């Protein structure tokens, strides 16, 4: 079913992203296909995305609470049963001193055959995306998993809005 990724019914897929919504805008279709095929899947979001400049729909609550609930809602909508949202500092993964150890422990505990995250440039250069990609790429040398990079097509043009 997933020949290009060498995924089969014995696979264990771990998707790790920095912020709520990263997992779905880059991998919603893959997540949907994995769930429908009953492939073992775990989705982990490392921050609650509290420093996002996108504040739409935040009325009186904290952005972190809203984004955490959105993440949970999306996981439920996609029928993902195994997911976690951590509370690392948004925008500061580069200086999170134990990040590599935390991700290493996650991989050791889940024992994935495949790990997915952003490609090395983080799609549009976000420092959290780039740093997590670097950490997971480095950990591939210590673990036996197939690395899946989420990316965009050649026609992608990042927004120039700030």
Backbone as numpy.savetxt, mean C-alpha at the origin, in Angstrom:
# Nx Ny Nz CAx CAy CAz Cx Cy Cz
-4.51 -17.82 -13.68 -5.33 -16.62 -13.68 -4.46 -15.36 -13.68
-3.36 -15.38 -12.98 -2.47 -14.23 -12.89 -1.10 -14.61 -13.43
-1.07 -15.16 -14.62 0.19 -15.66 -15.19 1.30 -14.62 -15.18
0.95 -13.39 -15.54 1.97 -12.34 -15.62 2.62 -12.06 -14.28
1.91 -12.31 -13.19 2.45 -12.09 -11.85 2.86 -13.39 -11.16
2.63 -14.50 -11.84 2.93 -15.83 -11.29 2.20 -16.04 -9.96
0.94 -15.63 -9.94 0.09 -15.81 -8.76 -0.82 -17.00 -9.02
-0.91 -17.87 -8.02 -1.82 -19.01 -8.13 -2.51 -19.23 -6.78
-3.24 -20.31 -6.65 -4.03 -20.53 -5.44 -3.19 -20.76 -4.18
-1.89 -20.95 -4.33 -1.00 -21.11 -3.17 -0.28 -19.81 -2.81
-0.52 -18.77 -3.57 0.15 -17.48 -3.35 -0.40 -16.78 -2.11
0.47 -15.93 -1.54 0.10 -15.06 -0.42 0.59 -13.67 -0.80
-0.35 -12.76 -1.00 -0.03 -11.43 -1.51 -0.16 -10.41 -0.38
0.89 -9.60 -0.24 0.92 -8.52 0.75 1.07 -7.21 -0.02
0.15 -6.30 0.16 0.23 -4.97 -0.44 0.48 -3.97 0.68
1.55 -3.16 0.53 1.93 -2.21 1.58 2.05 -0.83 0.95
1.29 0.13 1.50 1.28 1.49 0.98 1.33 2.49 2.13
1.81 3.71 1.86 1.95 4.69 2.93 0.64 5.31 3.43
-0.29 5.60 2.52 -1.46 6.41 2.89 -2.76 5.75 2.48
-3.84 6.04 3.22 -5.15 5.57 2.77 -5.43 6.11 1.38
-5.89 5.31 0.53 -6.26 5.49 -0.88 -5.14 5.10 -1.83
-3.89 5.04 -1.36 -2.78 4.60 -2.22 -3.04 3.19 -2.74
-3.53 2.33 -1.87 -3.75 0.94 -2.25 -4.82 0.78 -3.33
-5.82 1.64 -3.29 -6.92 1.46 -4.24 -6.69 2.21 -5.55
-6.12 3.42 -5.50 -5.95 4.09 -6.79 -4.89 3.39 -7.61
-4.03 2.63 -6.97 -3.01 1.93 -7.73 -3.33 0.45 -7.95
-4.16 -0.13 -7.10 -4.36 -1.58 -7.18 -5.78 -2.06 -6.96
-6.79 -1.23 -7.08 -8.16 -1.68 -6.81 -8.55 -2.88 -7.67
-8.18 -2.85 -8.93 -8.52 -3.96 -9.83 -7.80 -5.24 -9.40
-6.52 -5.12 -9.07 -5.77 -6.29 -8.61 -6.38 -6.85 -7.33
-6.69 -5.96 -6.38 -7.30 -6.39 -5.12 -8.60 -7.14 -5.42
-9.44 -6.57 -6.27 -10.71 -7.19 -6.62 -10.49 -8.59 -7.22
-9.55 -8.70 -8.13 -9.27 -10.00 -8.77 -8.74 -11.02 -7.77
-7.86 -10.58 -6.87 -7.32 -11.49 -5.86 -8.41 -12.01 -4.93
-9.26 -11.11 -4.47 -10.36 -11.50 -3.57 -11.30 -12.48 -4.28
-11.69 -12.16 -5.50 -12.60 -13.04 -6.24 -12.00 -14.41 -6.52
-10.67 -14.47 -6.65 -10.00 -15.75 -6.89 -9.63 -16.47 -5.60
-10.01 -15.90 -4.46 -9.71 -16.48 -3.14 -8.22 -16.66 -2.89
-7.43 -15.71 -3.38 -5.99 -15.70 -3.13 -5.77 -15.03 -1.77
-4.91 -15.59 -0.96 -4.61 -15.01 0.34 -4.04 -13.60 0.15
-4.64 -12.62 0.81 -4.30 -11.21 0.61 -4.32 -10.47 1.94
-3.31 -9.65 2.13 -3.27 -8.73 3.27 -2.91 -7.35 2.72
-3.64 -6.33 3.14 -3.38 -4.96 2.73 -3.02 -4.16 3.98
-1.87 -3.47 3.92 -1.41 -2.69 5.06 -1.15 -1.26 4.62
-1.71 -0.33 5.36 -1.50 1.10 5.14 -0.70 1.60 6.35
0.42 2.26 6.10 1.33 2.61 7.20 0.97 3.87 7.98
0.24 4.79 7.37 -0.16 6.02 8.07 -1.66 6.23 7.90
-2.18 7.17 8.63 -3.58 7.53 8.49 -3.77 8.72 7.57
-2.69 9.17 6.96 -2.77 10.25 5.98 -3.20 11.58 6.55
-2.81 11.88 7.77 -3.27 13.07 8.47 -2.77 14.38 7.88
-1.70 14.34 7.08 -1.14 15.59 6.57 -1.57 15.89 5.13
-2.53 15.17 4.64 -3.01 15.42 3.29 -3.58 16.83 3.19
-3.41 17.42 2.03 -4.02 18.74 1.79 -5.44 18.60 1.28
-5.87 17.38 1.01 -7.22 17.12 0.52 -8.16 17.00 1.72
-8.90 18.03 1.99 -9.73 18.09 3.19 -11.22 17.93 2.90
-11.59 17.59 1.67 -13.00 17.48 1.30 -13.71 16.47 2.20
-14.85 16.86 2.73 -15.65 15.97 3.54 -15.25 15.91 5.00
-14.28 16.70 5.41 -13.86 16.70 6.81 -14.61 17.83 7.50
-15.66 17.47 8.18 -16.49 18.46 8.87 -16.42 18.24 10.37
-15.50 18.92 11.02 -15.42 18.87 12.47 -14.60 17.74 13.03
-14.36 16.68 12.28 -13.54 15.58 12.77 -12.10 15.75 12.34
-11.28 14.82 12.74 -9.88 14.89 12.31 -9.74 14.20 10.96
-8.84 14.71 10.15 -8.59 14.12 8.85 -8.12 12.67 9.00
-7.29 12.40 10.00 -6.81 11.03 10.22 -7.97 10.08 10.48
-8.94 10.50 11.28 -10.11 9.65 11.57 -10.93 9.40 10.31
-11.12 10.46 9.52 -11.91 10.34 8.29 -11.21 9.38 7.33
-9.92 9.55 7.14 -9.19 8.71 6.18 -9.08 7.27 6.66
-8.95 7.08 7.97 -8.93 5.71 8.50 -10.27 5.03 8.22
-11.36 5.73 8.45 -12.69 5.15 8.20 -12.89 4.88 6.71
-12.41 5.79 5.86 -12.51 5.57 4.42 -11.74 4.31 4.02
-10.54 4.13 4.57 -9.75 2.94 4.28 -10.52 1.68 4.68
-11.08 1.67 5.87 -11.85 0.51 6.33 -13.07 0.28 5.44
-13.74 1.36 5.05 -14.91 1.22 4.18 -14.54 0.61 2.84
-13.42 1.06 2.28 -12.97 0.52 0.99 -12.58 -0.95 1.13
-11.87 -1.30 2.19 -11.50 -2.70 2.39 -12.76 -3.57 2.51
-13.76 -3.08 3.24 -15.02 -3.81 3.36 -15.73 -3.91 2.01
-15.74 -2.82 1.26 -16.38 -2.80 -0.05 -15.73 -3.81 -1.00
-14.40 -3.89 -0.93 -13.66 -4.82 -1.79 -13.60 -6.24 -1.21
-14.24 -6.44 -0.05 -14.28 -7.75 0.62 -12.91 -8.24 1.06
-12.03 -7.30 1.40 -10.71 -7.67 1.93 -10.90 -7.94 3.42
-10.57 -9.14 3.84 -10.77 -9.51 5.24 -9.55 -9.23 6.10
-8.36 -9.27 5.51 -7.13 -9.11 6.28 -6.47 -7.78 5.90
-6.65 -6.80 6.75 -6.05 -5.48 6.49 -5.72 -4.80 7.81
-4.77 -3.87 7.72 -4.35 -3.09 8.89 -4.07 -1.66 8.44
-4.35 -0.74 9.35 -3.90 0.64 9.14 -3.08 1.01 10.38
-1.84 1.36 10.12 -0.94 1.71 11.21 -1.03 3.21 11.48
-0.31 3.67 12.46 -0.37 5.08 12.84 1.02 5.71 12.83
1.80 5.38 11.78 3.09 6.05 11.62 2.84 7.47 11.16
3.82 8.31 11.30 3.66 9.74 11.00 3.66 9.98 9.49
2.55 10.52 9.02 2.39 10.86 7.60 3.45 11.89 7.21
4.07 11.67 6.06 5.06 12.61 5.56 6.43 12.45 6.18
6.57 11.46 7.07 7.85 11.30 7.77 8.39 9.87 7.74
7.98 9.09 6.75 8.48 7.71 6.69 9.99 7.67 6.51
10.54 8.68 5.83 11.99 8.73 5.63 12.76 8.80 6.95
12.16 9.43 7.94 12.86 9.58 9.22 12.32 8.65 10.31
11.43 7.73 9.92 10.95 6.72 10.87 12.05 5.68 11.01
12.78 5.74 12.11 14.01 4.96 12.26 13.80 3.46 12.22
12.68 2.97 12.67 12.48 1.53 12.70 11.57 1.03 11.57
11.37 1.84 10.54 10.46 1.45 9.47 10.88 0.13 8.82
12.16 0.01 8.48 12.60 -1.22 7.82 12.36 -2.43 8.72
12.59 -2.29 10.01 12.35 -3.40 10.93 10.86 -3.73 11.01
10.01 -2.71 11.06 8.56 -2.95 11.11 8.08 -3.70 9.88
8.54 -3.28 8.71 8.12 -3.94 7.46 8.73 -5.34 7.38
9.98 -5.46 7.82 10.63 -6.78 7.88 9.80 -7.74 8.75
9.37 -7.28 9.92 8.56 -8.11 10.81 7.22 -8.46 10.18
6.63 -7.50 9.49 5.36 -7.75 8.79 5.54 -8.87 7.77
6.61 -8.79 6.99 6.88 -9.82 5.98 7.18 -11.16 6.64
7.97 -11.15 7.70 8.27 -12.41 8.42 7.00 -13.07 8.95
6.09 -12.26 9.48 4.87 -12.80 10.07 3.88 -13.29 9.02
3.73 -12.56 7.93 2.75 -12.93 6.91 3.29 -13.98 5.94
4.58 -13.99 5.70 5.24 -14.92 4.78 4.64 -14.86 3.37
4.67 -13.67 2.76 4.08 -13.54 1.42 4.94 -14.16 0.33
4.27 -14.57 -0.73 4.97 -14.98 -1.94 5.17 -13.77 -2.85
4.33 -12.74 -2.66 4.36 -11.52 -3.46 4.15 -10.33 -2.54
4.91 -9.25 -2.79 4.73 -8.01 -2.04 4.59 -6.88 -3.06
3.55 -6.07 -2.89 3.31 -4.95 -3.79 3.42 -3.63 -3.08
3.98 -2.66 -3.80 4.08 -1.28 -3.33 4.31 -0.40 -4.56
4.58 0.89 -4.36 4.84 1.79 -5.48 6.18 1.50 -6.13
6.27 1.83 -7.41 7.54 1.73 -8.12 8.52 2.74 -7.52
9.82 2.62 -7.80 10.84 3.41 -7.10 10.68 4.93 -7.12
10.02 5.49 -8.11 9.83 6.95 -8.14 8.56 7.38 -7.41
7.83 6.42 -6.86 6.64 6.75 -6.09 5.51 7.33 -6.92
5.50 7.07 -8.19 4.54 7.53 -9.20 4.66 9.02 -9.46
4.57 9.84 -8.43 4.67 11.29 -8.66 5.66 11.96 -7.72
6.54 11.15 -7.14 7.64 11.71 -6.36 7.38 11.96 -4.89
6.26 11.47 -4.35 5.99 11.69 -2.93 7.07 10.98 -2.10
7.71 11.70 -1.16 8.80 11.10 -0.38 8.40 9.82 0.37
7.18 9.76 0.92 6.74 8.53 1.61 6.66 7.36 0.64
6.15 7.61 -0.56 6.03 6.56 -1.57 7.42 6.04 -1.95
8.33 6.96 -2.20 9.69 6.61 -2.62 10.41 5.84 -1.52
10.32 6.32 -0.31 11.05 5.67 0.78 10.51 4.26 1.05
9.21 4.10 1.09 8.65 2.76 1.32 9.05 1.81 0.19
9.03 2.30 -1.04 9.47 1.47 -2.17 10.91 1.02 -1.97
11.75 1.93 -1.53 13.16 1.61 -1.29 13.30 0.54 -0.18
12.54 0.70 0.89 12.60 -0.25 2.00 12.18 -1.64 1.53
11.06 -1.72 0.83 10.57 -3.03 0.38 11.50 -3.64 -0.66
12.03 -2.81 -1.54 12.98 -3.32 -2.53 14.22 -3.87 -1.84
14.72 -3.18 -0.83 15.88 -3.67 -0.07 15.57 -4.97 0.67
14.35 -5.08 1.21 13.98 -6.28 1.95 13.83 -7.50 1.05
13.60 -7.27 -0.23 13.49 -8.39 -1.16 14.77 -9.23 -1.14
15.89 -8.61 -0.89 17.15 -9.33 -0.84 17.24 -10.28 0.36
16.44 -10.03 1.39 16.46 -10.86 2.60 15.34 -11.90 2.62
14.36 -11.73 1.75 13.18 -12.60 1.76 12.96 -13.18 0.37
12.17 -14.21 0.32 11.88 -14.86 -0.94 10.46 -14.49 -1.39
10.32 -13.33 -2.02 9.02 -12.94 -2.57 9.21 -12.28 -3.92
8.14 -12.30 -4.69 8.11 -11.60 -5.97 7.64 -10.18 -5.70
8.36 -9.22 -6.21 8.04 -7.82 -6.00 7.09 -7.33 -7.09
5.99 -6.70 -6.67 5.02 -6.13 -7.60 5.05 -4.62 -7.42
5.43 -3.91 -8.46 5.43 -2.45 -8.41 4.15 -1.91 -9.03
3.45 -1.06 -8.30 2.32 -0.33 -8.87 2.88 0.89 -9.59
2.37 1.13 -10.78 2.83 2.27 -11.56 1.67 2.78 -12.41
1.94 3.72 -13.25 0.92 4.27 -14.15 1.44 4.17 -15.58
0.52 4.36 -16.51 0.89 4.29 -17.92 1.73 5.49 -18.35
2.30 5.37 -19.54 3.16 6.42 -20.08 2.45 7.75 -20.29
1.13 7.72 -20.42 0.39 8.96 -20.67 0.00 9.71 -19.40
0.36 9.19 -18.24 0.01 9.83 -16.97 0.70 11.19 -16.87
-0.08 12.21 -16.52 0.46 13.56 -16.31 0.04 13.99 -14.90
1.02 14.12 -13.99 0.65 14.54 -12.62 0.06 15.94 -12.63
-0.80 16.19 -11.68 -1.42 17.50 -11.54 -0.36 18.56 -11.22
-0.55 19.72 -11.74 0.35 20.82 -11.41 -0.23 21.68 -10.30
-1.42 21.30 -9.80 -2.03 22.02 -8.69 -1.23 21.75 -7.42
-1.14 22.75 -6.55 -0.45 22.55 -5.28 -1.41 22.62 -4.14
